[in-house]
Coordinates of C-alpha atoms in Angstrom, one line a residue:
Chain Q
X13 CA 40.8 43.8 -10.9
X14 CA 39.4 41.4 -13.6
X15 CA 36.5 39.5 -12.1
X16 CA 36.3 37.1 -15.1
X17 CA 40.0 36.3 -14.8
X18 CA 39.5 35.1 -11.2
X19 CA 36.0 33.8 -11.4
X20 CA 36.9 30.5 -9.7
X21 CA 38.1 32.3 -6.6
X22 CA 35.2 34.6 -6.6
X23 CA 32.7 31.8 -7.1
X24 CA 34.2 30.0 -4.1
X25 CA 33.9 33.2 -2.0
X26 CA 30.3 33.6 -3.1
X27 CA 29.6 30.0 -2.3
X28 CA 31.2 30.4 1.1
X29 CA 28.9 33.3 1.9
X30 CA 25.9 31.4 0.6
X31 CA 26.8 28.4 2.9
X32 CA 27.1 30.6 5.9
X33 CA 23.8 32.4 5.0
X34 CA 21.8 29.1 4.6
X35 CA 23.3 27.9 8.0
X36 CA 22.3 31.1 9.8
X37 CA 18.9 30.9 8.2
X38 CA 18.5 27.3 9.4
X39 CA 19.5 27.9 13.0
X40 CA 17.6 31.2 13.3
X41 CA 14.5 30.6 11.2
X42 CA 13.8 27.2 9.5
X43 CA 15.7 24.4 7.9
X44 CA 15.2 24.4 4.1
X45 CA 15.7 21.3 2.1
X46 CA 18.2 21.0 0.6
X47 CA 20.8 22.6 2.8
X48 CA 24.4 21.8 3.6
X49 CA 23.8 20.9 7.2
X50 CA 24.8 17.9 9.3
X51 CA 23.0 17.1 12.5
X52 CA 24.3 18.4 15.8
X53 CA 22.3 16.3 18.2
X54 CA 22.8 19.3 20.5
X55 CA 20.1 19.1 23.1
X56 CA 20.7 20.1 26.7
X57 CA 19.6 17.2 28.9
X58 CA 17.3 17.4 31.9
X59 CA 19.6 16.5 34.7
X60 CA 19.3 16.3 38.5
X61 CA 21.0 14.3 41.3
X62 CA 22.7 11.9 38.9
X63 CA 19.5 11.1 36.9
X64 CA 18.8 11.8 33.3
X65 CA 15.2 12.4 32.0
X66 CA 13.8 12.3 28.5
X67 CA 10.4 12.3 26.9
X68 CA 9.0 9.5 24.8
X69 CA 5.5 8.7 23.6
X70 CA 3.3 5.7 23.2
X71 CA 0.2 5.0 21.1
X72 CA -2.7 3.4 22.9
X73 CA -5.9 2.0 21.3
X74 CA -8.9 3.0 23.3
X75 CA -11.8 0.6 23.4
X76 CA -15.6 1.1 23.9
X77 CA -15.4 -0.2 27.5
X78 CA -12.8 2.5 28.4
X79 CA -9.8 0.1 28.5
X80 CA -6.6 0.8 26.5
X81 CA -3.9 -1.2 24.9
X82 CA -0.4 -0.2 24.0
X83 CA 0.3 -0.4 20.2
X84 CA 3.6 -0.9 18.4
X85 CA 4.1 2.5 16.8
X86 CA 6.0 1.0 13.8
X87 CA 3.0 -1.2 13.1
X88 CA 0.5 1.7 13.2
X89 CA 2.5 3.9 10.9
X90 CA 4.2 1.0 9.0
X91 CA 4.6 3.1 5.8
X92 CA 6.7 5.6 7.6
X93 CA 10.5 5.4 8.3
X94 CA 10.7 4.5 12.0
X95 CA 12.6 7.6 13.1
X96 CA 10.1 9.9 11.3
X97 CA 7.2 8.6 13.4
X98 CA 7.6 11.0 16.4
X99 CA 7.5 14.1 14.2
X100 CA 4.7 12.7 12.1
X101 CA 2.6 12.0 15.3
X102 CA 3.4 15.5 16.6
X103 CA 2.1 17.0 13.3
X104 CA -1.2 15.2 13.7
X105 CA -1.7 17.2 16.9
X106 CA -0.7 20.6 15.6
X107 CA -3.1 23.4 14.9
X108 CA -4.6 22.6 11.5
X109 CA -5.1 19.0 12.3
X110 CA -6.8 17.3 15.2
X111 CA -6.4 19.8 18.1
X112 CA -5.1 23.2 19.0
X113 CA -2.0 22.1 20.9
X114 CA 0.6 23.3 18.4
X115 CA 1.5 26.9 17.8
X116 CA 4.0 28.4 15.4
X117 CA 7.3 29.8 16.7
X118 CA 7.4 33.6 16.7
X119 CA 10.5 35.3 15.4
X120 CA 11.5 39.0 15.2
X121 CA 13.4 40.0 12.1
X122 CA 14.3 43.6 11.4
X123 CA 11.8 44.7 14.0
X124 CA 8.9 42.8 12.4
X125 CA 7.3 39.7 14.1
X126 CA 6.8 36.7 12.0
X127 CA 5.1 33.4 12.8
X128 CA 7.3 30.6 11.7
X129 CA 5.9 27.1 11.3
X130 CA 8.8 24.6 10.8
X131 CA 6.8 22.6 8.3
X132 CA 4.0 23.5 5.9
X133 CA 0.9 22.2 7.6
X134 CA -1.5 21.8 4.7
X135 CA -5.1 22.9 5.6
X136 CA -6.9 19.6 5.0
X137 CA -10.6 19.7 3.9
X138 CA -13.1 18.0 6.2
X139 CA -13.6 15.0 3.9
X140 CA -9.9 14.3 4.0
X141 CA -9.9 14.3 7.7
X142 CA -12.8 11.8 7.7
X143 CA -11.0 9.7 5.1
X144 CA -7.8 9.7 7.2
X145 CA -9.7 8.8 10.4
X146 CA -11.3 5.9 8.6
X147 CA -7.8 4.8 7.5
X148 CA -6.4 5.2 11.0
X149 CA -9.3 3.3 12.6
X150 CA -8.7 0.4 10.2
X151 CA -5.1 0.4 11.1
X152 CA -5.7 0.5 14.9
X153 CA -8.2 -2.3 14.6
X154 CA -5.6 -4.3 12.6
X155 CA -2.8 -3.8 15.1
X156 CA -4.9 -4.2 18.3
X157 CA -6.9 -7.1 16.8
X158 CA -10.1 -5.7 18.2
X159 CA -13.2 -4.2 16.6
X160 CA -14.1 -2.3 19.8
X161 CA -11.7 0.5 19.1
X162 CA -13.2 4.0 19.5
X163 CA -10.1 6.2 19.6
X164 CA -6.3 6.5 19.7
X165 CA -4.4 8.0 22.6
X166 CA -1.0 9.6 22.2
X167 CA 0.5 9.3 25.6
X168 CA 3.6 11.4 26.4
X169 CA 5.9 9.8 29.1
X170 CA 8.8 11.2 31.0
X171 CA 11.4 8.4 31.6
X172 CA 14.1 8.8 34.2
X173 CA 17.4 6.8 34.1
X174 CA 20.0 6.5 36.8
X175 CA 23.4 4.8 36.0
X176 CA 21.9 3.2 32.9
X177 CA 18.9 1.8 34.8
X178 CA 15.3 3.0 34.2
X179 CA 14.0 4.1 37.6
X180 CA 10.9 6.1 36.8
X181 CA 8.2 6.5 34.2
X182 CA 5.5 9.2 34.5
X183 CA 2.7 10.1 32.1
X184 CA 2.9 13.9 31.5
X185 CA 0.3 14.4 28.8
X186 CA -2.3 12.5 26.8
X187 CA -4.0 13.6 23.5
X188 CA -7.0 11.7 22.2
X189 CA -8.0 11.3 18.6
X190 CA -11.7 10.1 18.4
X191 CA -12.0 7.6 15.6
X192 CA -15.8 6.9 15.7
Chain Y
X23 CA 48.6 49.0 -12.4
X24 CA 49.3 50.2 -8.8
X25 CA 51.4 48.1 -6.4
X26 CA 48.3 47.4 -4.3
X27 CA 46.4 46.0 -7.3
X28 CA 49.3 43.9 -8.4
X29 CA 49.6 42.4 -4.9
X30 CA 45.8 41.6 -4.9
X31 CA 46.1 40.2 -8.4
X32 CA 49.0 37.9 -7.2
X33 CA 47.0 36.7 -4.3
X34 CA 44.0 35.9 -6.6
X35 CA 46.2 34.1 -9.1
X36 CA 47.6 31.9 -6.2
X37 CA 44.1 31.4 -4.9
X38 CA 42.9 30.2 -8.3
X39 CA 45.8 27.8 -8.6
X40 CA 45.3 26.5 -5.1
X41 CA 41.6 25.8 -5.7
X42 CA 42.5 23.9 -8.9
X43 CA 45.4 21.8 -7.4
X44 CA 44.8 21.4 -3.7
X45 CA 42.7 18.3 -3.8
X46 CA 43.7 17.2 -7.3
X47 CA 43.6 13.5 -8.0
X48 CA 44.3 11.5 -11.1
X49 CA 41.6 10.9 -13.8
X50 CA 42.0 7.1 -13.2
X51 CA 41.2 7.5 -9.5
X52 CA 38.2 9.6 -10.3
X53 CA 37.0 7.0 -12.7
X54 CA 37.5 4.2 -10.2
X55 CA 35.8 6.3 -7.5
X56 CA 32.8 6.6 -9.8
X57 CA 32.6 2.8 -10.1
X58 CA 33.1 2.2 -6.4
X59 CA 30.5 4.9 -5.5
X60 CA 27.9 3.2 -7.8
X61 CA 28.7 -0.3 -6.6
X62 CA 28.5 0.7 -2.9
X63 CA 25.2 2.5 -3.6
X64 CA 23.7 -0.5 -5.4
X65 CA 25.1 -3.3 -3.2
X66 CA 25.6 -1.9 0.3
X67 CA 24.0 1.5 1.0
X68 CA 21.0 1.0 -1.3
X69 CA 19.5 3.3 -3.8
X70 CA 16.4 5.1 -2.4
X71 CA 13.1 3.6 -3.3
X72 CA 10.3 6.1 -3.3
X73 CA 7.5 3.8 -4.4
X74 CA 6.2 3.4 -0.8
X75 CA 5.2 7.1 -0.8
X76 CA 2.4 6.2 -3.1
X77 CA 0.7 4.3 -0.2
X78 CA 0.8 7.0 2.4
X79 CA -2.4 8.8 3.3
X80 CA -2.3 12.4 2.0
X81 CA -3.4 13.6 5.4
X82 CA 0.1 13.0 6.8
X83 CA 1.7 15.3 4.3
X84 CA 3.6 18.1 6.1
X85 CA 6.7 19.1 4.0
X86 CA 9.5 21.4 4.9
X87 CA 8.3 24.9 4.3
X88 CA 11.2 25.7 1.9
X89 CA 11.4 22.6 -0.3
X90 CA 10.3 21.3 -3.7
X91 CA 7.5 19.2 -2.1
X92 CA 6.1 22.4 -0.5
X93 CA 4.8 23.3 -3.9
X94 CA 2.4 20.4 -3.7
X95 CA -0.8 20.1 -1.6
X96 CA -0.3 16.4 -0.9
X97 CA 1.7 13.4 -2.1
X98 CA 1.8 13.1 -5.9
X99 CA 0.2 10.0 -7.4
X100 CA 2.0 6.6 -7.5
X101 CA 3.1 7.0 -11.2
X102 CA 5.2 10.0 -10.2
X103 CA 7.2 8.0 -7.6
X104 CA 7.5 5.0 -10.1
X105 CA 9.1 7.5 -12.6
X106 CA 11.5 9.1 -10.1
X107 CA 12.6 5.7 -8.7
X108 CA 13.0 3.9 -12.0
X109 CA 14.9 6.9 -13.5
X110 CA 17.2 7.0 -10.5
X111 CA 18.0 3.3 -10.9
X112 CA 18.6 3.7 -14.6
X113 CA 20.9 6.7 -14.0
X114 CA 22.9 4.8 -11.4
X115 CA 23.5 2.0 -14.0
X116 CA 24.5 4.5 -16.6
X117 CA 26.8 6.2 -14.1
X118 CA 28.4 2.8 -13.2
X119 CA 29.2 2.2 -16.9
X120 CA 30.1 5.8 -17.5
X121 CA 27.5 6.5 -20.2
X122 CA 26.5 10.2 -20.6
X123 CA 28.2 10.6 -17.3
X124 CA 27.8 14.4 -16.9
X125 CA 24.1 14.3 -17.7
X126 CA 23.3 11.4 -15.4
X127 CA 25.4 12.8 -12.6
X128 CA 23.2 15.9 -12.5
X129 CA 20.1 13.9 -13.0
X130 CA 20.9 11.6 -10.0
X131 CA 21.2 14.6 -7.6
X132 CA 18.1 16.2 -8.9
X133 CA 16.1 12.9 -8.6
X134 CA 17.5 12.4 -5.0
X135 CA 16.4 15.9 -4.0
X136 CA 13.0 15.6 -5.5
X137 CA 12.3 12.2 -4.0
X138 CA 13.8 13.1 -0.6
X139 CA 11.7 16.3 -0.3
X140 CA 8.7 14.0 -0.2
X141 CA 10.4 11.4 2.2
X142 CA 11.0 14.4 4.5
X143 CA 7.4 15.4 4.5
X144 CA 6.6 14.0 7.9
X145 CA 8.2 16.8 9.9
X146 CA 11.8 15.5 9.9
X147 CA 14.7 16.1 7.6
X148 CA 17.4 13.5 7.5
X149 CA 21.0 14.5 6.7
X150 CA 22.2 12.4 3.8
X151 CA 22.8 15.6 1.8
X152 CA 26.5 15.1 1.1
X153 CA 26.0 11.8 -0.5
X154 CA 23.0 13.2 -2.5
X155 CA 24.9 16.2 -3.9
X156 CA 28.2 14.3 -4.6
X157 CA 27.2 13.3 -8.2
X158 CA 26.2 16.9 -9.1
X159 CA 29.4 18.3 -7.6
X160 CA 31.6 15.8 -9.5
X161 CA 29.6 16.0 -12.7
X162 CA 32.3 18.3 -14.2
X163 CA 35.2 16.6 -12.6
X164 CA 35.9 14.3 -15.4
X165 CA 35.0 11.2 -13.4
X166 CA 33.5 9.7 -16.5
X167 CA 36.7 10.1 -18.5
X168 CA 38.3 6.8 -17.4
X169 CA 37.0 3.2 -17.3
X170 CA 33.8 4.3 -19.1
X171 CA 31.7 4.0 -22.2
X172 CA 32.2 7.8 -22.7
X173 CA 35.9 7.2 -23.0
X174 CA 35.4 4.4 -25.5
X175 CA 33.1 6.6 -27.5
X176 CA 35.6 9.5 -27.3
X177 CA 33.0 11.7 -25.5
X178 CA 35.5 12.9 -22.9
X179 CA 34.5 16.1 -21.1
X180 CA 36.8 18.8 -19.8
X181 CA 38.4 18.0 -16.4
X182 CA 37.6 20.5 -13.7
X183 CA 39.8 19.5 -10.8
X184 CA 38.5 22.2 -8.5
X185 CA 35.2 20.2 -8.2
X186 CA 37.0 17.9 -5.7
X187 CA 38.1 21.0 -3.8
X188 CA 34.4 22.0 -3.8
X189 CA 33.4 18.7 -2.4
X190 CA 36.0 19.1 0.3
X191 CA 34.5 22.5 1.2
X192 CA 31.1 20.9 1.5
X193 CA 32.4 18.1 3.8
X194 CA 34.3 20.6 5.9
X195 CA 31.4 23.0 6.2
X196 CA 28.9 20.2 6.9
X197 CA 31.1 18.9 9.8
X198 CA 31.5 22.4 11.1
X199 CA 27.7 22.9 11.2
X200 CA 27.4 19.8 13.3
X201 CA 30.0 21.0 15.8
X202 CA 28.6 24.5 15.9
X203 CA 25.1 23.2 16.7
X204 CA 26.5 21.1 19.4
X205 CA 28.2 24.1 21.1
X206 CA 25.1 26.3 20.6
X207 CA 22.8 23.6 22.0
X208 CA 24.8 23.4 25.3
X209 CA 26.6 20.1 24.4
X210 CA 29.7 21.2 26.3
X211 CA 28.0 21.9 29.6
X212 CA 29.9 20.2 32.4
X213 CA 27.1 19.3 34.7
X214 CA 26.3 16.2 32.6
X215 CA 27.7 14.6 29.5
X216 CA 25.6 15.3 26.4
X217 CA 27.2 12.2 24.7
X218 CA 25.9 10.1 27.6
X219 CA 22.5 11.6 27.4
X220 CA 22.3 11.0 23.6
X221 CA 23.5 7.5 24.1
X222 CA 21.0 6.7 26.9
X223 CA 18.0 8.3 25.1
X224 CA 18.9 6.3 22.0
X225 CA 19.4 3.1 24.1
X226 CA 15.9 3.4 25.7
X227 CA 13.8 5.2 23.1
X228 CA 15.2 3.7 19.8
X229 CA 16.5 0.3 21.1
X230 CA 20.0 1.1 20.1
X231 CA 21.4 -1.7 22.2
X232 CA 23.8 -3.6 19.9
X233 CA 27.6 -4.2 20.1
X234 CA 29.2 -2.2 23.0
X235 CA 26.0 -0.4 24.0
X236 CA 24.8 -2.7 26.8
X237 CA 28.2 -2.4 28.5
X238 CA 28.4 1.4 28.2
X239 CA 24.9 2.0 29.5
X240 CA 26.0 1.5 33.1
X241 CA 29.4 3.1 32.6
X242 CA 29.1 6.6 34.0
X243 CA 32.7 7.7 34.3
X244 CA 32.4 11.5 33.9
X245 CA 35.9 11.9 32.5
X246 CA 35.2 9.4 29.7
X247 CA 31.9 10.9 28.6
X248 CA 33.0 14.5 28.9
X249 CA 36.1 13.7 26.8
X250 CA 33.8 12.2 24.2
X251 CA 31.8 15.5 24.2
X252 CA 34.8 17.7 23.7
X253 CA 36.5 15.3 21.2
X254 CA 33.4 15.3 18.9
X255 CA 33.0 19.1 19.0
X256 CA 36.8 19.7 18.5
X257 CA 37.0 17.4 15.5
X258 CA 33.9 18.8 13.8
X259 CA 34.8 22.5 14.3
X260 CA 38.4 22.0 13.2
X261 CA 37.4 20.8 9.8
X262 CA 36.6 24.3 8.6
X263 CA 40.3 25.3 9.2
X264 CA 41.6 21.9 7.9
X265 CA 40.0 22.6 4.5
X266 CA 42.9 25.0 3.8
X267 CA 45.5 22.4 4.7
X268 CA 44.8 19.4 2.4
X269 CA 47.5 17.1 3.8
X270 CA 46.3 17.6 7.4
X271 CA 42.6 17.4 6.2
X272 CA 43.4 13.9 4.9
X273 CA 45.0 12.8 8.2
X274 CA 42.0 14.0 10.1
X275 CA 39.6 12.2 7.7
X276 CA 41.1 9.0 9.1
X277 CA 40.5 10.2 12.6
X278 CA 36.9 11.1 11.8
X279 CA 36.5 7.7 10.2
X280 CA 37.6 6.1 13.5
X281 CA 35.0 8.4 15.2
X282 CA 32.3 7.0 12.8
X283 CA 33.4 3.4 13.6
X284 CA 33.1 4.1 17.4
X285 CA 29.7 5.7 16.7
X286 CA 28.5 2.4 15.1
X287 CA 29.9 0.3 17.9
X288 CA 28.9 2.5 20.9
X289 CA 25.9 4.6 19.8
X290 CA 24.6 2.3 17.1
X291 CA 24.4 5.3 14.7
X292 CA 25.7 4.7 11.2
X293 CA 26.9 7.6 9.1
X294 CA 29.3 5.2 7.4
X295 CA 28.2 6.3 3.9
X296 CA 30.3 9.3 4.5
X297 CA 33.4 7.1 4.6
X298 CA 32.8 6.6 0.9
X299 CA 33.0 10.4 0.4
X300 CA 36.1 10.7 2.5
X301 CA 37.9 8.1 0.4
X302 CA 37.6 10.6 -2.6
X303 CA 40.1 12.8 -0.9
X304 CA 42.6 10.1 -0.1
X305 CA 45.0 8.5 -2.6
X306 CA 44.2 5.1 -4.0
X307 CA 46.9 2.6 -4.8
X308 CA 46.0 0.5 -7.8
X309 CA 47.3 -0.6 -11.1
X310 CA 45.3 1.3 -13.8
X311 CA 46.5 -0.9 -16.7
X312 CA 45.4 -4.2 -15.0
X313 CA 42.0 -2.6 -14.1
X314 CA 41.5 -1.1 -17.5
X315 CA 41.7 -4.5 -19.2
X316 CA 39.3 -6.0 -16.8
X317 CA 36.7 -3.2 -16.9
X318 CA 36.8 -2.6 -20.7
X319 CA 35.7 -6.1 -21.2
X320 CA 32.4 -5.3 -19.5
X321 CA 31.7 -2.0 -21.2
X322 CA 29.2 -2.7 -24.0
X323 CA 25.6 -2.0 -24.8
X324 CA 24.6 -5.6 -23.9
X325 CA 26.0 -5.4 -20.4
X326 CA 24.3 -2.1 -19.7
X327 CA 20.9 -3.4 -21.0
X328 CA 21.2 -6.5 -18.9
X329 CA 22.2 -4.5 -15.8
X330 CA 19.2 -2.1 -16.3
X331 CA 16.8 -5.1 -16.7
X332 CA 18.2 -6.8 -13.5
X333 CA 18.1 -3.6 -11.5
X334 CA 14.5 -2.7 -12.4
X335 CA 13.3 -6.3 -11.9
X336 CA 15.0 -6.3 -8.5
X337 CA 13.4 -2.9 -7.6
X338 CA 9.9 -4.1 -8.3
X339 CA 10.5 -7.4 -6.6
X340 CA 11.7 -5.6 -3.5
X341 CA 8.7 -3.3 -3.5
X342 CA 6.3 -6.2 -3.8
X343 CA 7.7 -8.0 -0.7
X344 CA 7.5 -4.7 1.3
X345 CA 10.0 -5.5 4.1
X346 CA 11.4 -2.4 5.9
X347 CA 14.9 -2.1 4.6
X348 CA 13.8 -3.1 1.1
X349 CA 11.1 -0.4 1.1
X350 CA 13.4 2.6 1.8
X351 CA 16.9 1.8 0.4
X352 CA 16.9 -1.5 -1.3
X353 CA 20.4 -2.9 -1.7
X354 CA 21.6 -6.3 -2.7
X355 CA 23.3 -6.9 0.7
X356 CA 20.1 -6.6 2.7
X357 CA 18.9 -9.8 1.1
X358 CA 21.4 -11.5 3.4
X359 CA 21.8 -9.2 6.4
X360 CA 18.6 -8.5 8.2
X361 CA 14.9 -7.7 7.7
X362 CA 15.1 -5.1 10.5
X363 CA 15.8 -1.6 9.4
X364 CA 18.1 -0.6 12.4
X365 CA 20.1 -3.8 12.3
X366 CA 20.4 -3.6 8.5
X367 CA 21.8 0.0 8.8
X368 CA 24.1 -1.1 11.7
X369 CA 25.6 -4.1 10.0
X370 CA 26.1 -2.4 6.6
X371 CA 27.7 0.5 8.5
X372 CA 30.1 -1.9 10.2
X373 CA 30.9 -3.6 6.9
X374 CA 31.8 -0.2 5.3
X375 CA 33.9 0.9 8.3
X376 CA 35.8 -2.4 8.5
X377 CA 36.4 -2.4 4.7
X378 CA 37.7 1.2 4.9
X379 CA 40.2 0.4 7.7
X380 CA 41.4 -2.8 6.0
X381 CA 42.1 -0.8 2.8
X382 CA 44.1 1.8 4.9
X383 CA 46.1 -0.9 6.8
X384 CA 46.9 -2.6 3.5
X385 CA 47.9 0.8 2.1
X386 CA 45.4 0.5 -0.7
X387 CA 44.2 4.0 0.5
X388 CA 46.8 6.5 1.5
X389 CA 47.0 10.0 2.9
X390 CA 50.0 10.7 0.7
X391 CA 50.1 10.5 -3.1
X392 CA 51.0 7.3 -4.8
X393 CA 53.6 8.0 -7.4
X394 CA 52.4 5.7 -10.0
X395 CA 48.9 7.1 -10.6
X396 CA 48.2 10.2 -8.5
X397 CA 49.0 13.8 -9.2
X398 CA 51.0 15.4 -6.3
X399 CA 49.0 18.1 -4.6
X400 CA 50.6 21.4 -3.7
X401 CA 49.6 22.5 -0.2

């Protein structure tokens, strides 16, 4: 068999194997960029007695007197594409940033255990953290229109819907970033 | 040569021939597709603008682990994004006029991938990949051989018709991955409709409440929503098989386009840029001679220079006013549509869907070859 003579067919076969490989890699380990993948939106919903629940989050400015004010997320992170804000906010809370809440996913490959972090969380030097907190404080003051801001709360809320009507909202977690 | 070898050789010869001819379209249609692709990108979908990344605090940098941006420890300086964005706009203008088509096609994809790897450095990857890789895949197709400056300068490259087959494979595989992930993620569970869940969470979390959405939010008919679940998965998975049957592939492209239109109207999600890609595989009904006269009057150095000057001035004007849709994907149409990003995407999506179906109904786009200007495929 002459490989050169049929290189087009063999190239397509090789490409097919590569496409399958990158897809398996994506669903089992991590999504590279670029990859020939379209979104599946395949999440199993939380469902009971004709109600659907999903988790959302809000950003609250915390003031020196202990009071809080809901902020418009798109205004706080106005540089970022709106649908990237949830992942961006989550990243702020993962291990190498403001708290220890995030942990990498553990995978077993060929008998070895690997810690897989979906994104590269760059270890930021302390002066960058201070610089960012200063930036965030200025932004929260601008959006809340108050100089009394001392922190930012990221409030996770479970919302429940029945027949298209919102019937319940429950705070399930709150993370605080101190800005002073 | 043994009989076994000879049979295998015959199969490979037929496979080679099939890959070259299955999705073959005329050089004129490829040239026209190049122009439509550029015009739609400039006027409707918008060419990405990466200048805003220069304003983002480095602390938010969290790129995909396997990506170009992962080689960096933070966002590059503003001049880097000015170069990437300006070059991208210049390349699109060159591609529109068909100047150094092969080179600029490759450059457009490379610039998209470099710029996007930084856009996706906030923990989420968007899936515009098929549109981004299209110029690279078609670089060798000969899409610069008609209605172009390259043609006028006799710099015609060799046609590789299999590149359209390659693009069809990418589309089929991409749709298959979407269907597979749905099945693997429990999309087809019968206790509750995943389509309805997706719809409701988008409705409440992302304010996707335009067109039919308010009426559907209270419509909980299980049969309707479960049918939507199965229909979506069936269509997406089927495409991997349909790739091997080009005529049926084209019929189902129309069905998927209808699916995209319903997505815009019901879910307020617009993947309508993909309709542009689908149109590549269909047969266009137009008069090449008439078009040639019209287009060749525009193909000269002065027109290209004016177009580049207008495009770059527009880009920097857009960046200076900093409204949402302008910042990310400035297009000419968003001057008139809306300042809100979601609405802008929705209305442009609807415009593309409606235009696509008008062209089909008026038989300007067909699922069968048009004798005058298309090469008949053998499937």
